Amino acid sequence: MHGGSAATIQERHGRPDNEDAKLRKLQLHTKILLALLAGMVLGILANRLGFSDFVAAYIKPLGSVFIRLISMVVVPLVFSSLLVGTASLNDIKKLGRIGTKTLLYYMCTTAIAVTIGLLLANTFKPGLGLAEDVRADLVKSSAGQVDTKIGASLEKPTVIDLLLNIVPSNPVEALVEGRMLQIIFFALLTGICLMLISPERRAPVMSFFEGVSDLMIKMVHVIMRIAPYGVFALIAAVVADFGTGILVVLFKYSAVVTAGLILHVIVVYSSAIKIFTRQKVGAFFRGIRPAQLIAFSSSSSSATLPVTMECTEENLGVSARICSFVLPLGATINMDGTALYQGVAAVFIAQVYGIDLTIAQQLMIVLTATLASVGTPGTPAAGIITLAIVLKSINVPLEGIALIWGADRILDMCRSVVNVTGDASCAVVISASEDR
Ligand code: ASP
């Protein structure tokens, strides 16, 4: 059964030699990191010497192909592995226990993340002292884009709509459109109902989806061979296009977001690993690094999911059963990085507009940012769109999003790293608690 005998991906795919595989992995690791640095250098050169268009036209497509390839795997992988992962828990009570622990971990860490963001933003006040002309420039430079994007996000939802939308009226449509929350709902319900039918009926369905899930994981292995080239191209394109100028203008704001993200990873995840598992903190971060690098260069925790699953299972020794339940769920609903960033951004915008936020309003930010991050898809720049929900709840002008639009690309990369790290830390914690 899927992961039932704790078969690792390597065993299921008949990898002969463990050491050999580790060595190869290490090399891939290093290659991705070197590719990232080389991409940055090329990007800076292109930006300074004015050949950004060349990079956009001829180098970026390589990165886009890589992202499309891993995104291609996401829907079939999430559906098959979550379905099999749920059904192979084999017992509704166990599912309830693991499900509750997972949701609890996700919600608590997200609320802590927003709180860290709020504390830092209130302490360092990045929005005070932004010169009037800088503010006008920022608004002007991104106003057009922001209007259309926020317009779209405001047709969207109250919290009730968000909850209602989780239930697909047509699951095939949900799969075709890649609506992750709906796919997860349908996969979970199918997995639960599979437990309830007779073993003879269940067996062929299970073995079909186990096969699909293994096949998708194999596909990830193959695609990961071009990861270094993809990462190189993606980073070169971002840096060439964007330069680092805007970060200087918004230095204090970007620094507060980044410091918050680092603090959250170091304090919250390290403590969780230390307190709840026997895993070494260093080993955890080493194990998850390839997924972090892909998240950083793609700005998408959803596209990174196949790699997160591979790292968590192979490098961190979490069983396939737990990975395939916890991680697809996390990639969709757990976004600590996004929530933290939304906390800082909301306070920053309020400060720029001279609005003093009351304690009640700040608590409202904790609540809405936690919920908005659940509804944020793991795709690039999604968090800045759902930030509108947070701003609306505390009556801060939505146009304020224009102020931070320019700096968002790089911050998006950083928060995506935190998002995938949070998912993996949950898988390790749940796995340790189940072992016990
Ligand atoms: N890009 C983020 C992610 O994929 C979501 C966000 O924009 O905050 O995790």
Tab-separated table of C-alpha atoms and ligand atoms in Angstrom:
chain	number	residue	atom	x	y	z
A	1	MET	CA	0.000	0.000	0.000
A	2	HIS	CA	1.009	3.539	-0.644
A	3	GLY	CA	3.685	4.222	1.868
A	4	GLY	CA	1.958	1.800	4.184
A	5	SER	CA	5.116	-0.183	4.635
A	6	ALA	CA	6.997	3.086	4.719
A	7	ALA	CA	8.378	2.419	1.236
A	8	THR	CA	10.361	5.458	0.229
A	9	ILE	CA	10.221	6.961	-3.228
A	10	GLN	CA	13.625	5.461	-3.914
A	11	GLU	CA	12.453	1.957	-3.072
A	12	ARG	CA	9.311	2.340	-5.092
A	13	HIS	CA	11.326	3.424	-8.078
A	14	GLY	CA	13.971	0.791	-7.606
A	15	ARG	CA	16.939	3.078	-7.007
A	16	PRO	CA	19.810	0.668	-6.510
A	17	ASP	CA	22.189	2.475	-4.313
A	18	ASN	CA	21.264	4.807	-1.526
A	19	GLU	CA	24.630	6.493	-1.229
A	20	ASP	CA	24.826	7.017	-4.921
A	21	ALA	CA	21.434	8.666	-4.942
A	22	LYS	CA	22.438	10.922	-2.061
A	23	LEU	CA	25.551	11.982	-3.898
A	24	ARG	CA	23.577	12.819	-7.005
A	25	LYS	CA	21.092	14.791	-4.919
A	26	LEU	CA	23.872	16.747	-3.294
A	27	GLN	CA	25.238	17.624	-6.673
A	28	LEU	CA	21.858	18.769	-7.939
A	29	HIS	CA	21.589	20.858	-4.828
A	30	THR	CA	24.878	22.582	-5.411
A	31	LYS	CA	24.156	22.990	-9.088
A	32	ILE	CA	20.862	24.782	-8.378
A	33	LEU	CA	22.576	27.102	-5.922
A	34	LEU	CA	25.371	27.933	-8.364
A	35	ALA	CA	22.784	28.456	-11.099
A	36	LEU	CA	20.964	30.901	-8.850
A	37	LEU	CA	24.100	32.943	-8.273
A	38	ALA	CA	25.102	32.867	-11.943
A	39	GLY	CA	21.569	33.953	-12.903
A	40	MET	CA	21.777	36.897	-10.511
A	41	VAL	CA	25.095	38.002	-11.980
A	42	LEU	CA	23.729	37.818	-15.519
A	43	GLY	CA	20.591	39.687	-14.419
A	44	ILE	CA	22.572	42.511	-12.818
A	45	LEU	CA	24.804	42.810	-15.893
A	46	ALA	CA	21.788	42.842	-18.201
A	47	ASN	CA	20.128	45.496	-16.087
A	48	ARG	CA	23.204	47.704	-15.940
A	49	LEU	CA	24.405	47.251	-19.510
A	50	GLY	CA	20.942	47.447	-21.002
A	51	PHE	CA	20.430	44.031	-22.539
A	52	SER	CA	17.386	43.116	-20.411
A	53	ASP	CA	15.299	42.683	-23.561
A	54	PHE	CA	17.656	40.007	-24.792
A	55	VAL	CA	17.354	38.143	-21.496
A	56	ALA	CA	13.567	38.471	-21.561
A	57	ALA	CA	13.328	37.232	-25.133
A	58	TYR	CA	15.869	34.409	-25.195
A	59	ILE	CA	16.739	33.311	-21.653
A	60	LYS	CA	13.455	33.678	-19.773
A	61	PRO	CA	11.577	31.092	-21.916
A	62	LEU	CA	13.867	28.385	-20.553
A	63	GLY	CA	12.709	29.269	-17.047
A	64	SER	CA	9.098	29.400	-18.162
A	65	VAL	CA	9.378	25.917	-19.659
A	66	PHE	CA	10.759	24.602	-16.380
A	67	ILE	CA	7.921	26.131	-14.367
A	68	ARG	CA	5.344	24.839	-16.824
A	69	LEU	CA	6.858	21.377	-16.561
A	70	ILE	CA	6.626	21.204	-12.788
A	71	SER	CA	3.233	22.907	-12.766
A	72	MET	CA	2.074	20.263	-15.239
A	73	VAL	CA	2.578	17.617	-12.580
A	74	VAL	CA	0.763	19.469	-9.795
A	75	VAL	CA	-2.912	18.697	-10.462
A	76	PRO	CA	-2.580	14.937	-11.138
A	77	LEU	CA	-0.073	14.626	-8.280
A	78	VAL	CA	-2.187	16.476	-5.728
A	79	PHE	CA	-5.341	14.641	-6.665
A	80	SER	CA	-3.898	11.124	-6.777
A	81	SER	CA	-1.606	11.421	-3.777
A	82	LEU	CA	-4.117	13.145	-1.509
A	83	LEU	CA	-6.789	10.617	-2.418
A	84	VAL	CA	-4.463	7.664	-1.801
A	85	GLY	CA	-2.937	9.314	1.273
A	86	THR	CA	-6.376	9.809	2.818
A	87	ALA	CA	-7.753	6.370	1.945
A	88	SER	CA	-4.635	4.547	3.108
A	89	LEU	CA	-4.984	6.001	6.601
A	90	ASN	CA	-7.632	3.310	6.620
A	91	ASP	CA	-9.501	4.583	9.576
A	92	ILE	CA	-11.697	7.637	9.872
A	93	LYS	CA	-10.572	8.269	13.438
A	94	LYS	CA	-6.934	8.342	12.420
A	95	LEU	CA	-7.763	10.682	9.560
A	96	GLY	CA	-9.605	12.926	12.000
A	97	ARG	CA	-6.632	12.932	14.358
A	98	ILE	CA	-4.010	13.708	11.719
A	99	GLY	CA	-6.335	16.200	10.017
A	100	THR	CA	-6.980	18.067	13.247
A	101	LYS	CA	-3.298	18.199	14.182
A	102	THR	CA	-2.373	19.390	10.709
A	103	LEU	CA	-4.973	22.169	10.646
A	104	LEU	CA	-4.061	23.217	14.162
A	105	TYR	CA	-0.372	23.450	13.276
A	106	TYR	CA	-1.122	25.377	10.097
A	107	MET	CA	-3.470	27.870	11.740
A	108	CYS	CA	-1.272	28.474	14.817
A	109	THR	CA	1.936	29.016	12.857
A	110	THR	CA	0.134	31.358	10.463
A	111	ALA	CA	-1.331	33.430	13.296
A	112	ILE	CA	2.138	33.592	14.919
A	113	ALA	CA	3.591	34.719	11.579
A	114	VAL	CA	1.158	37.651	11.256
A	115	THR	CA	1.828	38.594	14.865
A	116	ILE	CA	5.584	38.680	14.242
A	117	GLY	CA	4.948	40.891	11.210
A	118	LEU	CA	2.774	43.256	13.237
A	119	LEU	CA	5.244	43.487	16.113
A	120	LEU	CA	8.108	44.346	13.786
A	121	ALA	CA	6.085	46.826	11.742
A	122	ASN	CA	4.869	48.592	14.890
A	123	THR	CA	8.370	48.678	16.345
A	124	PHE	CA	10.327	49.843	13.308
A	125	LYS	CA	7.544	51.889	11.692
A	126	PRO	CA	8.761	51.523	8.075
A	127	GLY	CA	5.921	53.712	6.756
A	128	LEU	CA	6.846	56.838	8.671
A	129	GLY	CA	9.010	59.369	6.951
A	130	LEU	CA	8.431	58.243	3.373
A	131	ALA	CA	8.966	61.456	1.421
A	132	GLU	CA	5.875	62.893	-0.264
A	133	ASP	CA	7.423	62.921	-3.762
A	134	VAL	CA	8.621	59.306	-3.395
A	135	ARG	CA	5.127	58.311	-2.396
A	136	ALA	CA	3.599	60.086	-5.409
A	137	ASP	CA	6.149	58.420	-7.723
A	138	LEU	CA	5.413	54.977	-6.358
A	139	VAL	CA	1.679	55.405	-6.762
A	140	LYS	CA	2.067	56.755	-10.283
A	141	SER	CA	4.419	54.006	-11.447
A	142	SER	CA	2.103	51.132	-10.661
A	143	ALA	CA	-1.334	52.667	-10.465
A	144	GLY	CA	-2.655	51.251	-13.756
A	145	GLN	CA	-1.717	47.684	-12.941
A	146	VAL	CA	-2.979	47.929	-9.423
A	147	ASP	CA	-6.402	49.197	-10.470
A	148	THR	CA	-7.079	46.232	-12.728
A	149	LYS	CA	-5.688	43.664	-10.314
A	150	ILE	CA	-7.418	45.001	-7.238
A	151	GLY	CA	-10.609	45.442	-9.215
A	152	ALA	CA	-10.517	41.728	-9.946
A	153	SER	CA	-9.783	40.839	-6.360
A	154	LEU	CA	-12.651	42.885	-5.038
A	155	GLU	CA	-15.228	41.117	-7.087
A	156	LYS	CA	-13.931	38.265	-5.050
A	157	PRO	CA	-15.110	37.219	-1.908
A	158	THR	CA	-16.151	37.629	1.536
A	159	VAL	CA	-15.110	34.841	3.868
A	160	ILE	CA	-18.470	33.081	3.348
A	161	ASP	CA	-17.987	33.052	-0.432
A	162	LEU	CA	-14.521	31.721	0.095
A	163	LEU	CA	-15.860	28.801	2.139
A	164	LEU	CA	-18.697	28.122	-0.279
A	165	ASN	CA	-16.292	28.053	-3.174
A	166	ILE	CA	-14.417	25.133	-1.676
A	167	VAL	CA	-17.168	22.763	-2.812
A	168	PRO	CA	-16.933	22.143	-6.554
A	169	SER	CA	-20.211	21.723	-8.379
A	170	ASN	CA	-18.274	19.919	-11.082
A	171	PRO	CA	-15.037	18.205	-9.999
A	172	VAL	CA	-13.833	17.719	-13.565
A	173	GLU	CA	-14.109	21.447	-14.141
A	174	ALA	CA	-12.159	22.027	-10.920
A	175	LEU	CA	-9.386	19.727	-12.186
A	176	VAL	CA	-9.330	21.358	-15.613
A	177	GLU	CA	-9.226	24.860	-14.143
A	178	GLY	CA	-6.687	23.852	-11.484
A	179	ARG	CA	-8.797	25.158	-8.578
A	180	MET	CA	-6.742	23.734	-5.786
A	181	LEU	CA	-9.112	24.113	-2.832
A	182	GLN	CA	-11.873	22.390	-4.780
A	183	ILE	CA	-9.537	19.636	-5.948
A	184	ILE	CA	-8.443	19.049	-2.372
A	185	PHE	CA	-12.037	18.893	-1.160
A	186	PHE	CA	-12.978	16.356	-3.805
A	187	ALA	CA	-9.838	14.244	-3.240
A	188	LEU	CA	-10.384	14.180	0.538
A	189	LEU	CA	-14.031	13.202	0.185
A	190	THR	CA	-13.205	10.520	-2.391
A	191	GLY	CA	-10.477	9.162	-0.080
A	192	ILE	CA	-12.877	9.054	2.860
A	193	CYS	CA	-15.611	7.317	0.865
A	194	LEU	CA	-13.076	4.820	-0.470
A	195	MET	CA	-12.517	3.718	3.109
A	196	LEU	CA	-16.204	3.039	3.387
A	197	ILE	CA	-16.656	0.667	0.430
A	198	SER	CA	-15.743	-3.027	0.418
A	199	PRO	CA	-12.048	-3.961	0.134
A	200	GLU	CA	-12.563	-5.738	-3.210
A	201	ARG	CA	-14.091	-2.615	-4.709
A	202	ARG	CA	-11.508	-0.354	-3.159
A	203	ALA	CA	-8.421	-2.264	-4.282
A	204	PRO	CA	-8.515	-1.532	-8.042
A	205	VAL	CA	-9.231	2.178	-7.475
A	206	MET	CA	-6.397	2.430	-4.963
A	207	SER	CA	-3.864	0.659	-7.100
A	208	PHE	CA	-4.758	2.823	-10.094
A	209	PHE	CA	-4.241	6.072	-8.182
A	210	GLU	CA	-1.127	4.731	-6.411
A	211	GLY	CA	0.257	4.070	-9.861
A	212	VAL	CA	-0.630	7.584	-11.032
A	213	SER	CA	0.958	9.132	-7.945
A	214	ASP	CA	4.214	7.146	-8.349
A	215	LEU	CA	4.262	8.010	-12.025
A	216	MET	CA	3.983	11.743	-11.287
A	217	ILE	CA	6.767	11.553	-8.724
A	218	LYS	CA	8.957	9.814	-11.290
A	219	MET	CA	8.149	12.627	-13.691
A	220	VAL	CA	9.348	15.147	-11.095
A	221	HIS	CA	12.683	13.295	-10.875
A	222	VAL	CA	13.107	13.567	-14.603
A	223	ILE	CA	12.096	17.235	-14.770
A	224	MET	CA	14.412	18.139	-11.876
A	225	ARG	CA	17.401	17.385	-14.074
A	226	ILE	CA	16.886	20.652	-15.872
A	227	ALA	CA	16.191	22.529	-12.615
A	228	PRO	CA	19.554	24.354	-12.578
A	229	TYR	CA	18.972	25.741	-16.089
A	230	GLY	CA	15.417	26.721	-15.215
A	231	VAL	CA	16.492	28.469	-12.024
A	232	PHE	CA	19.300	30.272	-13.841
A	233	ALA	CA	16.917	31.609	-16.467
A	234	LEU	CA	14.197	32.604	-13.998
A	235	ILE	CA	16.493	34.562	-11.720
A	236	ALA	CA	18.344	36.234	-14.580
A	237	ALA	CA	15.012	37.420	-16.008
A	238	VAL	CA	13.713	38.768	-12.689
A	239	VAL	CA	16.879	40.682	-11.829
A	240	ALA	CA	17.352	42.002	-15.376
A	241	ASP	CA	13.794	43.216	-15.580
A	242	PHE	CA	13.628	44.685	-12.197
A	243	GLY	CA	17.024	45.779	-10.985
A	244	THR	CA	17.382	46.524	-7.327
A	245	GLY	CA	16.516	50.234	-7.395
A	246	ILE	CA	13.028	50.061	-5.940
A	247	LEU	CA	14.327	48.086	-2.983
A	248	VAL	CA	16.448	51.059	-2.036
A	249	VAL	CA	13.420	53.358	-1.982
A	250	LEU	CA	11.413	50.859	-0.001
A	251	PHE	CA	14.417	49.669	1.934
A	252	LYS	CA	12.966	49.877	5.409
A	253	TYR	CA	9.722	48.173	4.427
A	254	SER	CA	11.510	45.373	2.525
A	255	ALA	CA	13.979	44.941	5.385
A	256	VAL	CA	11.168	44.579	7.942
A	257	VAL	CA	9.369	41.968	5.813
A	258	THR	CA	12.578	40.034	5.208
A	259	ALA	CA	13.640	40.200	8.856
A	260	GLY	CA	10.193	38.944	9.892
A	261	LEU	CA	10.390	36.039	7.470
A	262	ILE	CA	13.868	35.064	8.682
A	263	LEU	CA	12.780	35.371	12.305
A	264	HIS	CA	9.738	33.200	11.696
A	265	VAL	CA	11.794	30.481	10.039
A	266	ILE	CA	14.521	30.542	12.663
A	267	VAL	CA	12.372	30.896	15.761
A	268	VAL	CA	9.092	29.165	14.941
A	269	TYR	CA	10.122	26.292	12.659
A	270	SER	CA	13.366	25.551	14.475
A	271	SER	CA	11.535	25.459	17.799
A	272	ALA	CA	8.798	23.239	16.384
A	273	ILE	CA	11.374	20.814	14.994
A	274	LYS	CA	13.349	20.886	18.232
A	275	ILE	CA	10.385	20.495	20.553
A	276	PHE	CA	8.220	18.050	18.645
A	277	THR	CA	10.688	15.857	16.730
A	278	ARG	CA	14.008	14.109	17.089
A	279	GLN	CA	15.219	15.553	13.810
A	280	LYS	CA	18.287	17.843	13.915
A	281	VAL	CA	17.332	21.393	12.951
A	282	GLY	CA	20.333	21.635	10.592
A	283	ALA	CA	19.383	18.386	8.876
A	284	PHE	CA	15.846	19.682	8.387
A	285	PHE	CA	17.006	22.839	6.631
A	286	ARG	CA	19.560	20.954	4.533
A	287	GLY	CA	16.910	18.449	3.499
A	288	ILE	CA	14.393	21.034	2.401
A	289	ARG	CA	16.877	23.311	0.618
A	290	PRO	CA	16.200	22.168	-2.974
A	291	ALA	CA	12.504	22.962	-2.518
A	292	GLN	CA	13.405	26.356	-1.013
A	293	LEU	CA	15.581	27.199	-4.002
A	294	ILE	CA	12.838	26.276	-6.451
A	295	ALA	CA	10.297	28.288	-4.445
A	296	PHE	CA	12.663	31.267	-4.396
A	297	SER	CA	13.190	31.258	-8.128
A	298	SER	CA	9.623	30.406	-9.125
A	299	SER	CA	7.721	32.450	-6.469
A	300	SER	CA	5.194	29.654	-6.422
A	301	SER	CA	4.678	27.208	-3.603
A	302	SER	CA	2.121	25.349	-5.688
A	303	ALA	CA	4.556	24.740	-8.549
A	304	THR	CA	7.171	23.745	-5.975
A	305	LEU	CA	4.900	21.144	-4.366
A	306	PRO	CA	6.250	18.119	-6.252
A	307	VAL	CA	9.778	19.045	-5.157
A	308	THR	CA	8.651	19.721	-1.572
A	309	MET	CA	7.097	16.265	-1.474
A	310	GLU	CA	10.213	14.663	-2.834
A	311	CYS	CA	12.523	16.427	-0.352
A	312	THR	CA	10.274	15.752	2.638
A	313	GLU	CA	9.973	12.087	1.834
A	314	GLU	CA	13.471	11.317	0.665
A	315	ASN	CA	15.612	13.700	2.693
A	316	LEU	CA	13.565	14.079	5.845
A	317	GLY	CA	12.281	10.518	6.048
A	318	VAL	CA	8.580	11.344	6.357
A	319	SER	CA	6.361	8.493	5.124
A	320	ALA	CA	4.582	8.832	1.793
A	321	ARG	CA	1.290	8.484	3.603
A	322	ILE	CA	1.815	11.587	5.737
A	323	CYS	CA	3.503	13.613	2.985
A	324	SER	CA	0.701	12.991	0.568
A	325	PHE	CA	-1.863	14.159	3.069
A	326	VAL	CA	-0.104	17.081	4.763
A	327	LEU	CA	1.821	18.700	1.895
A	328	PRO	CA	-0.816	19.150	-0.826
A	329	LEU	CA	-3.088	20.572	1.842
A	330	GLY	CA	-0.337	22.886	3.084
A	331	ALA	CA	0.646	24.095	-0.385
A	332	THR	CA	-2.927	25.302	-0.768
A	333	ILE	CA	-3.987	26.584	2.631
A	334	ASN	CA	-0.822	27.204	4.644
A	335	MET	CA	1.054	30.389	3.770
A	336	ASP	CA	2.905	31.748	6.766
A	337	GLY	CA	5.192	33.890	4.638
A	338	THR	CA	2.248	35.465	2.846
A	339	ALA	CA	0.371	36.145	6.085
A	340	LEU	CA	3.409	37.731	7.738
A	341	TYR	CA	4.003	39.912	4.710
A	342	GLN	CA	0.351	40.992	4.654
A	343	GLY	CA	0.619	42.013	8.307
A	344	VAL	CA	3.628	44.218	7.643
A	345	ALA	CA	2.185	45.591	4.405
A	346	ALA	CA	-1.117	46.570	6.052
A	347	VAL	CA	0.633	48.465	8.848
A	348	PHE	CA	3.105	50.049	6.412
A	349	ILE	CA	0.319	51.378	4.178
A	350	ALA	CA	-1.629	52.649	7.185
A	351	GLN	CA	1.497	54.451	8.443
A	352	VAL	CA	2.108	56.081	5.070
A	353	TYR	CA	-1.474	57.352	5.018
A	354	GLY	CA	-1.128	58.553	8.607
A	355	ILE	CA	-3.767	56.164	9.939
A	356	ASP	CA	-3.282	55.021	13.518
A	357	LEU	CA	-4.381	51.426	13.847
A	358	THR	CA	-6.120	50.491	17.092
A	359	ILE	CA	-5.440	47.214	18.892
A	360	ALA	CA	-8.820	45.927	17.670
A	361	GLN	CA	-7.828	46.728	14.084
A	362	GLN	CA	-4.511	44.948	14.556
A	363	LEU	CA	-6.322	41.876	15.870
A	364	MET	CA	-8.536	42.102	12.827
A	365	ILE	CA	-5.382	41.974	10.692
A	366	VAL	CA	-4.309	38.746	12.455
A	367	LEU	CA	-7.701	37.210	11.704
A	368	THR	CA	-8.123	38.382	8.113
A	369	ALA	CA	-4.495	37.811	7.088
A	370	THR	CA	-4.697	34.250	8.438
A	371	LEU	CA	-7.888	33.614	6.467
A	372	ALA	CA	-6.758	35.517	3.376
A	373	SER	CA	-3.584	33.435	3.267
A	374	VAL	CA	-5.742	30.291	3.249
A	375	GLY	CA	-7.536	31.619	0.189
A	376	THR	CA	-4.319	32.752	-1.507
A	377	PRO	CA	-3.310	30.408	-4.318
A	378	GLY	CA	0.368	29.384	-4.303
A	379	THR	CA	1.142	31.373	-7.417
A	380	PRO	CA	3.340	34.414	-8.051
A	381	ALA	CA	2.020	37.731	-6.734
A	382	ALA	CA	-1.136	36.158	-5.331
A	383	GLY	CA	-0.512	37.507	-1.832
A	384	ILE	CA	-0.517	41.139	-2.880
A	385	ILE	CA	-3.947	40.659	-4.477
A	386	THR	CA	-5.507	39.027	-1.419
A	387	LEU	CA	-3.943	41.815	0.667
A	388	ALA	CA	-6.975	43.801	-0.534
A	389	ILE	CA	-9.156	41.663	1.749
A	390	VAL	CA	-7.031	42.625	4.766
A	391	LEU	CA	-6.977	46.335	3.903
A	392	LYS	CA	-10.706	46.370	3.340
A	393	SER	CA	-11.360	44.893	6.767
A	394	ILE	CA	-9.525	47.742	8.486
A	395	ASN	CA	-10.621	50.548	6.154
A	396	VAL	CA	-7.187	51.384	4.816
A	397	PRO	CA	-7.229	52.737	1.216
A	398	LEU	CA	-6.670	49.947	-1.287
A	399	GLU	CA	-4.699	52.319	-3.510
A	400	GLY	CA	-1.946	51.866	-0.940
A	401	ILE	CA	-1.122	48.612	-2.686
A	402	ALA	CA	0.399	50.753	-5.430
A	403	LEU	CA	3.067	51.878	-2.960
A	404	ILE	CA	4.461	48.410	-2.453
A	405	TRP	CA	3.810	46.957	-5.887
A	406	GLY	CA	7.323	47.600	-7.185
A	407	ALA	CA	9.102	45.833	-4.349
A	408	ASP	CA	6.791	42.875	-4.441
A	409	ARG	CA	8.639	40.611	-6.850
A	410	ILE	CA	11.597	39.963	-4.578
A	411	LEU	CA	9.486	39.782	-1.409
A	412	ASP	CA	7.236	37.284	-3.167
A	413	MET	CA	10.266	35.069	-3.761
A	414	CYS	CA	11.177	35.232	-0.072
A	415	ARG	CA	7.697	34.565	1.265
A	416	SER	CA	7.256	31.600	-1.084
A	417	VAL	CA	10.364	30.044	0.523
A	418	VAL	CA	8.771	30.437	3.954
A	419	ASN	CA	5.496	28.990	2.679
A	420	VAL	CA	7.070	25.725	1.528
A	421	THR	CA	9.303	25.491	4.606
A	422	GLY	CA	6.221	25.766	6.815
A	423	ASP	CA	4.503	22.908	4.976
A	424	ALA	CA	7.547	20.661	5.307
A	425	SER	CA	7.989	21.487	9.003
A	426	CYS	CA	4.373	20.446	9.591
A	427	ALA	CA	4.921	17.118	7.806
A	428	VAL	CA	7.973	16.408	9.998
A	429	VAL	CA	6.127	17.362	13.192
A	430	ILE	CA	3.027	15.294	12.356
A	431	SER	CA	5.199	12.347	11.375
A	432	ALA	CA	7.062	12.482	14.702
A	433	SER	CA	3.827	12.744	16.668
A	434	GLU	CA	2.353	9.728	14.847
A	435	ASP	CA	5.521	7.690	15.474
A	436	ARG	CA	5.130	8.372	19.112
B	1	ASP	N1	3.817	33.432	-4.249
B	1	ASP	C1	3.350	32.920	-2.999
B	1	ASP	C2	3.399	31.415	-3.008
B	1	ASP	O1	3.282	30.815	-4.037
B	1	ASP	C3	1.991	33.380	-2.669
B	1	ASP	C4	2.032	34.882	-2.440
B	1	ASP	O2	2.008	35.623	-3.408
B	1	ASP	O3	2.134	35.288	-1.283
B	1	ASP	O4	3.574	30.797	-2.010
